[in-house]
Coordinates of C-alpha atoms in Angstrom, one line a residue:
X186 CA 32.2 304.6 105.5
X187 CA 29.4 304.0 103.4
X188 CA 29.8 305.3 99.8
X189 CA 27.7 306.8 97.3
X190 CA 24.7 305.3 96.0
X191 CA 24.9 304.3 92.5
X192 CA 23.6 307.0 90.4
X193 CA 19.9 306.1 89.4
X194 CA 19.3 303.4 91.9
X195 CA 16.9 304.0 95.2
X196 CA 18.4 304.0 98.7
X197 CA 16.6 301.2 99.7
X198 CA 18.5 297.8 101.4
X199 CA 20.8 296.2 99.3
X200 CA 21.9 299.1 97.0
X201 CA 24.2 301.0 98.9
X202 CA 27.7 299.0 99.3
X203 CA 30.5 300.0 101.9
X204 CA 33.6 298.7 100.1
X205 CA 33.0 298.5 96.1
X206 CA 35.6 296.1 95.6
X207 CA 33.7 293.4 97.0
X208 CA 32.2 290.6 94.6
X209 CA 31.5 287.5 97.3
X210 CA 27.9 288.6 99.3
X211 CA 26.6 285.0 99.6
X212 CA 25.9 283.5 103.3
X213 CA 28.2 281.5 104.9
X214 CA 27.3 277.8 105.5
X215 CA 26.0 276.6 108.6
X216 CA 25.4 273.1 107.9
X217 CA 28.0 270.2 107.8
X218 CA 29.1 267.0 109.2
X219 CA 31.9 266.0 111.6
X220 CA 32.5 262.4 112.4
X221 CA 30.1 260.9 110.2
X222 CA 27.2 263.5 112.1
X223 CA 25.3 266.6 111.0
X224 CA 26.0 269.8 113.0
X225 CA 25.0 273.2 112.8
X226 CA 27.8 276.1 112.9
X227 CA 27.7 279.3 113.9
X228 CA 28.6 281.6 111.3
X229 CA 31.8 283.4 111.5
X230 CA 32.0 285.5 108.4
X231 CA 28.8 287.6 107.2
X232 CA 27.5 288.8 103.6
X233 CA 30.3 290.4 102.2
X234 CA 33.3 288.5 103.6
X235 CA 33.3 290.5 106.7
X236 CA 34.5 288.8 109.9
X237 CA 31.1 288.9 112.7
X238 CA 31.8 289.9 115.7
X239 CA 29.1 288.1 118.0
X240 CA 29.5 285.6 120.5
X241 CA 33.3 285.9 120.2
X242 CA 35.9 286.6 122.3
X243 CA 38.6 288.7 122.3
X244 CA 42.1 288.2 122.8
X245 CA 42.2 290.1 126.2
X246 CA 39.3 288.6 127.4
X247 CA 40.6 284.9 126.0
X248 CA 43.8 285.8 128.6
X249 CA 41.7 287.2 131.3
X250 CA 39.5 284.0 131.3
X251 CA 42.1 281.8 131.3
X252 CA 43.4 283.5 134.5
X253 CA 40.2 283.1 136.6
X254 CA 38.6 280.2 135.3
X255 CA 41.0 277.4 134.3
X256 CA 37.9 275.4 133.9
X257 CA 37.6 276.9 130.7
X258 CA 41.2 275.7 129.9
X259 CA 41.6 272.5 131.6
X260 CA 38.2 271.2 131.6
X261 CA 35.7 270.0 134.2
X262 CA 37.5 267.6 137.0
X263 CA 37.0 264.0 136.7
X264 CA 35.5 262.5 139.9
X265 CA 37.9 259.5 141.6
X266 CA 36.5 256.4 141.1
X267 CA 35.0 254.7 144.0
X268 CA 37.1 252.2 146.1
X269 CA 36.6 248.3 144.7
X270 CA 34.2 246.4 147.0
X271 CA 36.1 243.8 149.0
X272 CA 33.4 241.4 151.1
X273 CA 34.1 241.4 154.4
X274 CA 34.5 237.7 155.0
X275 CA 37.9 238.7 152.9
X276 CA 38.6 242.2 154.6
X277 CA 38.8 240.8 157.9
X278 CA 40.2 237.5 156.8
X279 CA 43.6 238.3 158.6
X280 CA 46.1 236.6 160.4
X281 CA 46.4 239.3 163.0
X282 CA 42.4 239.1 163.4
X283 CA 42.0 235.3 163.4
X284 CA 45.2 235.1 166.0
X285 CA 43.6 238.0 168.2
X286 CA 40.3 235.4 167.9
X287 CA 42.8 232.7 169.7
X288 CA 43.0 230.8 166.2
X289 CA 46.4 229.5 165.5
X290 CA 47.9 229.3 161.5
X291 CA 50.1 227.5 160.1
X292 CA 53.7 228.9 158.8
X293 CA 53.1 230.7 155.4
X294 CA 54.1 228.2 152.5
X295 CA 55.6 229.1 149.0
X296 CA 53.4 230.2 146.6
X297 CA 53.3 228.3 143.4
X298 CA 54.8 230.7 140.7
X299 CA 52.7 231.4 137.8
X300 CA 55.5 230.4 134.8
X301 CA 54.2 233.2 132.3
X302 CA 54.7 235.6 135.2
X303 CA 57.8 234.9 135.6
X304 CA 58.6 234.7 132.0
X305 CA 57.5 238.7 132.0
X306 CA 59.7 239.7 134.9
X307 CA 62.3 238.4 132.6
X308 CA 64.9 241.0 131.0
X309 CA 63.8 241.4 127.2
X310 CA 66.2 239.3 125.6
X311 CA 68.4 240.8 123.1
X312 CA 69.3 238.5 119.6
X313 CA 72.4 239.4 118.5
X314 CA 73.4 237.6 115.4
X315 CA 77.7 236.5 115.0
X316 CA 78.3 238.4 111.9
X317 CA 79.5 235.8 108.7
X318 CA 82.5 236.0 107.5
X319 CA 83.6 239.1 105.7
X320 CA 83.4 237.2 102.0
X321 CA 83.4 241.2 100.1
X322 CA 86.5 241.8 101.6
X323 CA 88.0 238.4 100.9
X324 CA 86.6 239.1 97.2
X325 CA 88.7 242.6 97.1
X326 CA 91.9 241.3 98.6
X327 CA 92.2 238.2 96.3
X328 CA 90.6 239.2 93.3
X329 CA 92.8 237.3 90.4
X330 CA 95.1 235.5 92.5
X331 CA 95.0 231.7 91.5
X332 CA 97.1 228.8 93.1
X333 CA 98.2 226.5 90.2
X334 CA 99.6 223.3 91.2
X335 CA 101.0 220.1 89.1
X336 CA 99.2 216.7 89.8
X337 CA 99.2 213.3 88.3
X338 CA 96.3 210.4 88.2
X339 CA 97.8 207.3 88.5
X340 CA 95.2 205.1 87.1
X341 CA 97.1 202.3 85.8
X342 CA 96.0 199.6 88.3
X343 CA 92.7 199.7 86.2
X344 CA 92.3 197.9 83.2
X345 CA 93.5 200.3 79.8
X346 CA 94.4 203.0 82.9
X347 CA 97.0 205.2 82.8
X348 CA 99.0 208.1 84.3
X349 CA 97.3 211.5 83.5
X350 CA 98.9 214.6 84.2
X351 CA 96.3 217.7 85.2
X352 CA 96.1 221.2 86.4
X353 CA 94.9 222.0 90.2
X354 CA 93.5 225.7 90.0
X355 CA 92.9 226.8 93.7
X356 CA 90.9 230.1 93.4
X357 CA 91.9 232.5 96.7
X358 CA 88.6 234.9 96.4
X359 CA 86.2 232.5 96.9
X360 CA 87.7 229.0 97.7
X361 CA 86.3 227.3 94.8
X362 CA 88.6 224.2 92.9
X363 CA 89.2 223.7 88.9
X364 CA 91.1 221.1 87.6
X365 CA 92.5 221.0 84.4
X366 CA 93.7 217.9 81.8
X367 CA 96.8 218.3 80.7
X368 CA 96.6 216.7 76.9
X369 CA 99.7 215.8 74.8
X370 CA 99.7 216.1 71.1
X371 CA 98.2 213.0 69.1
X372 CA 97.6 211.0 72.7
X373 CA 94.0 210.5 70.9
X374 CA 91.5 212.7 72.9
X375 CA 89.0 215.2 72.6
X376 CA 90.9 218.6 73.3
X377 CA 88.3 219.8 76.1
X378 CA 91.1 219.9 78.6
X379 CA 87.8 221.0 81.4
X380 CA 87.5 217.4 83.8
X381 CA 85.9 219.3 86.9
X382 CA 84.4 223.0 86.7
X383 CA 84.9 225.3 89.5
X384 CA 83.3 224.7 92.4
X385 CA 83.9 224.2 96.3
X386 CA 85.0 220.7 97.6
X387 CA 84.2 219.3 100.5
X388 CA 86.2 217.5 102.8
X389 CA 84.4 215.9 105.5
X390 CA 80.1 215.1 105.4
X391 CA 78.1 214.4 108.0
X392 CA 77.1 210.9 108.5
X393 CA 74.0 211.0 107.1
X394 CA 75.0 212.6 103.7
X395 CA 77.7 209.5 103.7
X396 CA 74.9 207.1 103.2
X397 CA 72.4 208.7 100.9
X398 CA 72.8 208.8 97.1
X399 CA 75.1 211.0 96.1
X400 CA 73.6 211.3 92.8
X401 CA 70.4 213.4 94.0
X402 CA 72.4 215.6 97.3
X403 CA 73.0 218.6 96.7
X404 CA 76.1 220.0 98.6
X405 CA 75.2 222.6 101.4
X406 CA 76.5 223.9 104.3
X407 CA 74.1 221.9 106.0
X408 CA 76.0 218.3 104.2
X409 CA 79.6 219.6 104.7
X410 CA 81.3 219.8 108.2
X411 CA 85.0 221.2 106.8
X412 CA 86.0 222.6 102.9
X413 CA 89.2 222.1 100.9
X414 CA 90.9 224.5 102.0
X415 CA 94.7 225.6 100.6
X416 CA 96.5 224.6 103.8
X417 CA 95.1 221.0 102.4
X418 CA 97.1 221.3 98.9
X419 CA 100.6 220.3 100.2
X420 CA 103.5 219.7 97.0
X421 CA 104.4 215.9 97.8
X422 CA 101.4 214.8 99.3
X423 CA 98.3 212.9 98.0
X424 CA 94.8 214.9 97.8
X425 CA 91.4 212.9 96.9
X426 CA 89.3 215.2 94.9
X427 CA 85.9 213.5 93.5
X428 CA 86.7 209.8 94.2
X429 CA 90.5 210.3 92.2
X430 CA 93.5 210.5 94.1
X431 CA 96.3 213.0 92.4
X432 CA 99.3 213.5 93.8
X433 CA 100.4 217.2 93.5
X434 CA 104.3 217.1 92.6
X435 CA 104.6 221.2 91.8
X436 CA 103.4 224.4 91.6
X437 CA 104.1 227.7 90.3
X438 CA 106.6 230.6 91.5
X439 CA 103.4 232.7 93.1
X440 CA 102.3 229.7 94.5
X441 CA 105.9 229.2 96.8
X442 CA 105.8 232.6 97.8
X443 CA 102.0 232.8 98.8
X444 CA 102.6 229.5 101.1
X445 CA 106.1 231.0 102.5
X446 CA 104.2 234.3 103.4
X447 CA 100.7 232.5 104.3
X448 CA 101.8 229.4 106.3
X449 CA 105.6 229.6 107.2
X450 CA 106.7 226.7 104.3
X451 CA 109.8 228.2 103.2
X452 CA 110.3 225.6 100.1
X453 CA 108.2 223.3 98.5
X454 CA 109.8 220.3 96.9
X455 CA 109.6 219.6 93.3
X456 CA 109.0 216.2 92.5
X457 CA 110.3 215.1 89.0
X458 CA 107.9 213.2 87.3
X459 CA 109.2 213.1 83.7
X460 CA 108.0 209.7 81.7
X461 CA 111.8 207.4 82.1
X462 CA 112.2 206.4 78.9
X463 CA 112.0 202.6 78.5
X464 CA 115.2 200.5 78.2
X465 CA 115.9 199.6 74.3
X466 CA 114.2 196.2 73.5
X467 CA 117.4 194.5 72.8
X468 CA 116.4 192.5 68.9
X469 CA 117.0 188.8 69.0
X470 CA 118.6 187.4 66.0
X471 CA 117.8 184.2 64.8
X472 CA 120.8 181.6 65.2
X473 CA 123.7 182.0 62.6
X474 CA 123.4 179.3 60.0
X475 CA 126.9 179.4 59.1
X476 CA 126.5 181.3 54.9
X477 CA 128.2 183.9 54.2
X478 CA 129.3 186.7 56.7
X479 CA 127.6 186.9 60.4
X480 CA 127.0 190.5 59.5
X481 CA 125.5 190.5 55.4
X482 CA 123.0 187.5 57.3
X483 CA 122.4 190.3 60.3
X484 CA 120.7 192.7 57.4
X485 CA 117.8 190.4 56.7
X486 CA 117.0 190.7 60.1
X487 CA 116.8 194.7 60.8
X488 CA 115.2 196.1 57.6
X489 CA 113.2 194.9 55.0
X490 CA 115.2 195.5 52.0
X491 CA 118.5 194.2 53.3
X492 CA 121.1 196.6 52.5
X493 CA 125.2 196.0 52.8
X494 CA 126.1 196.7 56.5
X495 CA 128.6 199.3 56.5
X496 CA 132.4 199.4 56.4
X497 CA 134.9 201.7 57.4
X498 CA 136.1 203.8 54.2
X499 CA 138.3 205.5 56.0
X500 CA 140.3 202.4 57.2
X501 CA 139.7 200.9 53.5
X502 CA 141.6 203.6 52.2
X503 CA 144.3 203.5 54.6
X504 CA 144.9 200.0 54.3
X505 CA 144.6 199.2 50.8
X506 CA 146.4 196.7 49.3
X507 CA 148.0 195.7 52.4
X508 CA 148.5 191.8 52.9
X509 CA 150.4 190.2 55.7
X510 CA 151.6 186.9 54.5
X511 CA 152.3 184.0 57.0
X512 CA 153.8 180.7 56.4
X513 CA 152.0 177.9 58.6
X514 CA 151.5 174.0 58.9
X515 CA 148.7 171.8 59.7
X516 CA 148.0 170.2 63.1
X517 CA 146.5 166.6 62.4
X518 CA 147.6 163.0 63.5
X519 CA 146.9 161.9 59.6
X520 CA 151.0 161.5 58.6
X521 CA 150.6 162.4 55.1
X522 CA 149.3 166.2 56.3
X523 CA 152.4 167.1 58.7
X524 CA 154.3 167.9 55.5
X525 CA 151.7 170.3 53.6
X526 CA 152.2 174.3 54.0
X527 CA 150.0 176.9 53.7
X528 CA 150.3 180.5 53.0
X529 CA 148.0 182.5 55.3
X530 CA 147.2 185.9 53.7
X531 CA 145.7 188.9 56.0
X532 CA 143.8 191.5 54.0
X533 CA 144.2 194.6 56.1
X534 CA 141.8 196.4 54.8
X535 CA 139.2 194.0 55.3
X536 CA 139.9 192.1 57.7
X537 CA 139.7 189.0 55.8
X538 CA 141.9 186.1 55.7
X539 CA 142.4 183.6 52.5
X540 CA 144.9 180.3 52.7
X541 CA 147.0 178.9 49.6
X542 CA 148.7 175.7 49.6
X543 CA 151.6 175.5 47.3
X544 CA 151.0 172.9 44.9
X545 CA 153.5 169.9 46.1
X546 CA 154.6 167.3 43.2
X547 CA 154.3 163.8 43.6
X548 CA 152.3 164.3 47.1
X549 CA 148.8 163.4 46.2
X550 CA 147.6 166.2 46.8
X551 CA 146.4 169.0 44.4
X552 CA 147.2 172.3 45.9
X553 CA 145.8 175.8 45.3
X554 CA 143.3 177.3 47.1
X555 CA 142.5 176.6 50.6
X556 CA 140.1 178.8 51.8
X557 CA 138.8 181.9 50.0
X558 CA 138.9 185.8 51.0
X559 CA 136.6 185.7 54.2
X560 CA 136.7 186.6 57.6
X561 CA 138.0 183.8 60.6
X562 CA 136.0 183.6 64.1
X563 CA 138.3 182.8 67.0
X564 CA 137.1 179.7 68.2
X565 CA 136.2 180.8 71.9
X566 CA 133.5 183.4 70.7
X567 CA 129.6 183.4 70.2
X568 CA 127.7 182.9 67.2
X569 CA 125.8 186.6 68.5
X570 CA 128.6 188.2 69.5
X571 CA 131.6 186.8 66.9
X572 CA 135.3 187.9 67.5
X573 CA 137.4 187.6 64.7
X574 CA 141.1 187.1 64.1
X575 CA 142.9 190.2 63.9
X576 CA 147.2 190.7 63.4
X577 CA 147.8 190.6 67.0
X578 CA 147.0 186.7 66.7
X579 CA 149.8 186.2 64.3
X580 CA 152.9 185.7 65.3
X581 CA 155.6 182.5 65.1
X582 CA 154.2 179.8 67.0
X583 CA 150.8 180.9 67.6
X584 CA 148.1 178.2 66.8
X585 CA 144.9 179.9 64.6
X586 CA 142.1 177.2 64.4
X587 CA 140.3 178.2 60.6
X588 CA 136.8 175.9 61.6
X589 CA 138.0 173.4 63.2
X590 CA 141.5 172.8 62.0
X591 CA 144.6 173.8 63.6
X592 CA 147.5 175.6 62.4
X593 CA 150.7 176.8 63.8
X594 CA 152.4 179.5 62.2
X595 CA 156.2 178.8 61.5
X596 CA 157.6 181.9 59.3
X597 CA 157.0 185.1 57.8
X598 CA 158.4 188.1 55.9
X599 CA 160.4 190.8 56.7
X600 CA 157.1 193.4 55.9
X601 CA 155.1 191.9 58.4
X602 CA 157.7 193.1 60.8
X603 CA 158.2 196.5 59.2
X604 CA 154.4 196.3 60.0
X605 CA 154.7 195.6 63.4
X606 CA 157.5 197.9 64.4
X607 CA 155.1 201.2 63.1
X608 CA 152.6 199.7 64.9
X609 CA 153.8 197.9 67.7
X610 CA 150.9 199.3 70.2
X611 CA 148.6 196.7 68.6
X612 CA 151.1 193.6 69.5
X613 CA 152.2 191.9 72.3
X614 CA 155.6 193.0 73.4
X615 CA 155.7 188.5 73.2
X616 CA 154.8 188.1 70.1
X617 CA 156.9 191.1 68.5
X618 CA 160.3 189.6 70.2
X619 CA 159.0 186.1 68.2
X620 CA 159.2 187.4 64.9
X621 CA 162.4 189.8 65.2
X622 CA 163.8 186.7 66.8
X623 CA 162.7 184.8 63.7
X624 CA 164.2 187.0 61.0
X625 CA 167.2 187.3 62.8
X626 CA 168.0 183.9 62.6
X627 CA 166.7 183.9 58.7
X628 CA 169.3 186.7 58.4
X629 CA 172.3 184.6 60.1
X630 CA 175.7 183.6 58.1
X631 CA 174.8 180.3 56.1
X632 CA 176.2 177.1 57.3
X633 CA 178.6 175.5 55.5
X634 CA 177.7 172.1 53.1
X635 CA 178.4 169.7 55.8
X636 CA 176.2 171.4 58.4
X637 CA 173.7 171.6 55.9
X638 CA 174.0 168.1 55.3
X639 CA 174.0 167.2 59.1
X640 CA 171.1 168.7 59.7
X641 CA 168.9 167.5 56.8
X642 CA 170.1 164.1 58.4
X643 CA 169.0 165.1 62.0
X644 CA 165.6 166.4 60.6
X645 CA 164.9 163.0 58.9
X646 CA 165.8 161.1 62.3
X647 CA 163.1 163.6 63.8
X648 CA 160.5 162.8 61.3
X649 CA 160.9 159.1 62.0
X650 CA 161.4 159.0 65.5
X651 CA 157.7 161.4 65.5
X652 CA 156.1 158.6 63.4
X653 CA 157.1 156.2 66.1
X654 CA 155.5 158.1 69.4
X655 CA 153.0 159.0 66.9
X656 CA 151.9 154.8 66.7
X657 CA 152.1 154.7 70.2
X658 CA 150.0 157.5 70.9
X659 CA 147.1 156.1 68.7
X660 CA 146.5 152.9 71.4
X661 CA 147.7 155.5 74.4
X662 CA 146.6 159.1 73.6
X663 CA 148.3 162.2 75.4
X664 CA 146.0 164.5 77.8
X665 CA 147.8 166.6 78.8
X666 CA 148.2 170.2 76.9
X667 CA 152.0 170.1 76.5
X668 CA 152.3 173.6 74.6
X669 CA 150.6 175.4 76.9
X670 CA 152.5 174.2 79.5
X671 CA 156.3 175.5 77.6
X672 CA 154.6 178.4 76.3
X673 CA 154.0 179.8 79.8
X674 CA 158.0 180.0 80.6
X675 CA 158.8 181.7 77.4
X676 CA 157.8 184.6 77.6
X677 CA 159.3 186.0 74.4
X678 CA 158.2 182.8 72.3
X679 CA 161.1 182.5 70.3
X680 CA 160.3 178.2 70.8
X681 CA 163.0 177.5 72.9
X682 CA 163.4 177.0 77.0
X683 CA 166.4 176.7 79.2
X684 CA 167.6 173.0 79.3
X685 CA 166.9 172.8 82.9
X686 CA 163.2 174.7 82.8
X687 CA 162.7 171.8 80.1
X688 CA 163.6 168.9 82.3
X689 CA 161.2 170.0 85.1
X690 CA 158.6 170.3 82.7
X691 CA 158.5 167.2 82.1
X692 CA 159.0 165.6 84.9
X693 CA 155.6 167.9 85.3
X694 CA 153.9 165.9 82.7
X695 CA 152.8 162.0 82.5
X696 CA 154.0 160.4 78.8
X697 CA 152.3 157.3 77.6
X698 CA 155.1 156.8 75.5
X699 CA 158.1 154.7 76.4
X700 CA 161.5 156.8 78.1
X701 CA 163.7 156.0 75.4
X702 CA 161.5 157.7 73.2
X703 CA 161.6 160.3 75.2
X704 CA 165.0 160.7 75.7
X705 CA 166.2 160.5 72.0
X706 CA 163.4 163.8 71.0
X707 CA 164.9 165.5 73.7
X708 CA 168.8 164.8 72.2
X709 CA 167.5 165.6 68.6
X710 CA 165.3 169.0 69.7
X711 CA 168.5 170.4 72.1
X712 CA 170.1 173.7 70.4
X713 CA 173.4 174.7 71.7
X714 CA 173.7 173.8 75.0
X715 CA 171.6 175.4 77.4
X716 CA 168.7 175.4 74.5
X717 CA 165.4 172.9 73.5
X718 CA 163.5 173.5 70.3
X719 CA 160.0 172.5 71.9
X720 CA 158.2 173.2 68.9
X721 CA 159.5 170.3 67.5
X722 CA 158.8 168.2 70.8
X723 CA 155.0 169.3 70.8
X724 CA 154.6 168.1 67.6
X725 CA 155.0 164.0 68.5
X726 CA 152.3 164.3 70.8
X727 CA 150.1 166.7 69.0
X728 CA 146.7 164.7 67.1

């Protein structure tokens, strides 16, 4: 429908417009290029935006085509090509026509194989790579779980070497080792206990890596046939990490259980390897030069500022003013010392011993003290280890040797034996019968004038006939220990044997003294009738 002409204009081409809504009335393009070539198009669309209908088809008569002609849709058959041109000196090259021509051939042989042929009519081959070793999943499952275990260096076969203790850390999540110094307070080191970071150790190289430089190989799978592992970290067994061997001696709690659940090792041993203490250096001390006390000497030698060794108060206090007083005589061949007595004093409290001899008139010989307050050694004992005379030693009879001469206790009083009853544990059963026996006799009815007279008479004959064997002695001396020999059957020495005891005795013993001699001691020492004094009889043949 053409519409209205706009008022004013002519009717004339160009003024009159079918649809007044259109604004585009240019001509469509024609020219253009496709695949680098100019071409010329038909034009589809007219002035105006309308669609032209020439030379176009419709869609019945697109089908309808399609139906008779399927040139149209498929295109122009292409011709076969032409069979390939085989000469004929090959076409009839056969072995049927060459036998037929009476020609005979020999038996087909192999023909050579072409090696890329063959490698085509292989089967594609198919590269599968092993997968590695699951390390995310070992990361996950023991993440924070350390192995500690206790080693030791032994590096004392070196000069200024010693024994180290360190720290194995065995790390489960990736396998890598850290050991750790274990310092001690003032053992003069830096405190960086760090002696090899954490990294993986190998175990066993190849040969080559064995002989080149270690200082310039770097450690790669490539080097290392086998890793530390922790099967190889056995409690009790040596392990050679870095060129040191350290012997692993315990571990910790988590450690047991991971190898009793891991590897079946129910208990690991613990190895004690606590520094022994060494024995005490036992201190010399120099040899005693005989001053003073072996133990105020001893000071000088443990401290600097010698200091008085220490007594017992509590025995000081329990024993003061105690003294057990013994009467005794001297041992000597010289005749003018058989008649001097001394007065032995023990000093309980101390332990020390002084001797007083009673002033004598008319004997040449002053008297007084002896020997001052001091202790005795026995003569059988050491000058490092001294053993000193205590009251057990004292007793009637018993010989004390104050350096180097010889006493023999004769009598004592009745406190010493008040002493020795309340404390009889410390005596000899012996020697506690000797004094009781002593005082006893003390304590006996006194003789009457003429016994007393008879027996200063048969003392006198003693002393003389003793001065005789005594002169024989000098040119013919006595070996034989005499006193020992009669102390040995009495058993309570009280100083007197059996009468027949005493006769076998001697016969026992070789006397370079005439018989007669002999004889008349014997009558003088005999005591009752089945008694001999042998105090008395030891002392002519004592020097």
């Amino acid at each position: 429908m053409v519409s209205n002409p706009v008022h004013g204009l002519p009717f004339l081409p160009g003024t009159s417009f079918k649809d007044s809504t259109k604004t585009s009335f240019h001509r469509s393009q024609t020219l253009g290029y496709r695949n680098g070539y100019a071409i010329v198009r038909r034009p589809t669309v007219g002035i105006g935006g309308d669609r032209l209908q020439v030379n176009q088809l419709s869609q019945a008569e697109l089908d309808e085509l399609a139906n008779k002609a399927p040139v149209l849709t498929y295109g122009q058959p292409k011709q076969a090509p032409p069979a390939e041109f085989i000469p004929a000196h090959v076409a009839f090259d056969k072995k049927t026509f060459l036998e037929s021509q009476g020609i005979e051939l020999n038996p087909a042989e192999k023909m050579v194989l072409d090696p890329y042929t063959e490698l085509r009519k292989q089967p594609v081959r198919k590269y599968i790579t092993p997968s590695d070793f699951d390390q995310l999943k070992q990361f996950l499952t023991f993440d924070k779980q350390v192995l500690r275990f206790y080693a030791t260096w032994d590096d004392t076969d070196s000069m200024f070497g010693e024994c180290r203790n360190y720290i194995i850390h065995y790390y489960l999540m990736d396998d890598t080792v850290e050991v750790r110094e274990v310092h001690e307070r003032n053992n003069g080191r830096d405190p960086f206990p760090l002696l090899m970071n954490r990294q993986r150790m190998p175990k066993v190289l190849v040969e080559n890596s064995k002989n080149f430089p270690r200082c310039v190989l770097e450690i790669s799978d490539q080097e290392v046939l086998e890793w530390y592992t922790a099967k190889d970290f056995i409690v009790g067994k040596p392990l050679t990490i870095l060129g040191r061997t350290f012997f692993i001696y315990d571990c910790d709690p988590f450690t047991r259980q991971y190898y009793k659940e891991k590897f079946g090792i129910p208990d690991l041993p613990h190895i004690d390897m606590s520094k022994q203490e060494p024995p005490p250096i036992k201190q010399e001390l120099p040899p005693y030069n005989g001053f003073g006390l072996f133990e105020d000497s001893a000071q000088n030698c443990f401290v600097l500022i010698p200091k008085a060794p220490k007594t017992n108060v509590l025995k000081m206090l329990l024993n003061d003013n105690k003294v057990l007083r013994y009467l005794a005589a001297l041992e000597s061949p010289i005749p003018e010392d058989k008649d001097r007595r001394f007065v032995f004093s023990y000093f309980l409290a101390t332990d020390m011993i002084s001797i007083f001899e009673p002033p004598v008139r008319n004997s040449g010989i002053i008297g007084g003290k002896y020997l001052g307050r001091t202790k005795v050694v026995k003569p059988n004992s050491t000058a490092d280890n001294p053993v000193y005379y205590d009251p057990s030693d004292f007793y009637i009879g018993a010989v004390i040797e104050v350096f180097g001469h010889r006493f023999v206790i004769l009598d004592t009083d009745e406190y010493v034996l008040k002493y020795m009853e309340s404390n009889a544990a410390q005596y000899t059963p012996e020697a506690l019968s000797s004094i009781q026996n002593h005082i006893r006799r003390q304590e006996a009815p006194a003789p009457n004038v003429e016994n007393k007279q008879t027996e200063e008479d048969r003392m006198q004959e003693m002393e003389a006939l003793i001065d005789k064997i005594q002169k024989q002695l000098k040119d013919h001396p006595c070996k034989d220990n005499i006193r020992e020999a009669f102390q040995v059957y009495d058993k309570e020495a009280s100083g007197f044997v059996d009468r027949e005891m005493f006769f076998k005795i001697c016969e026992s013993l070789n006397f370079p003294i005439d018989d007669s001699l002999v004889q008349e001691l014997i009558r003088i020492c005999t005591h009752g009738e089945d008694k001999i004094d042998y105090y008395n009889f030891v002392r002519a043949f004592s020097n």
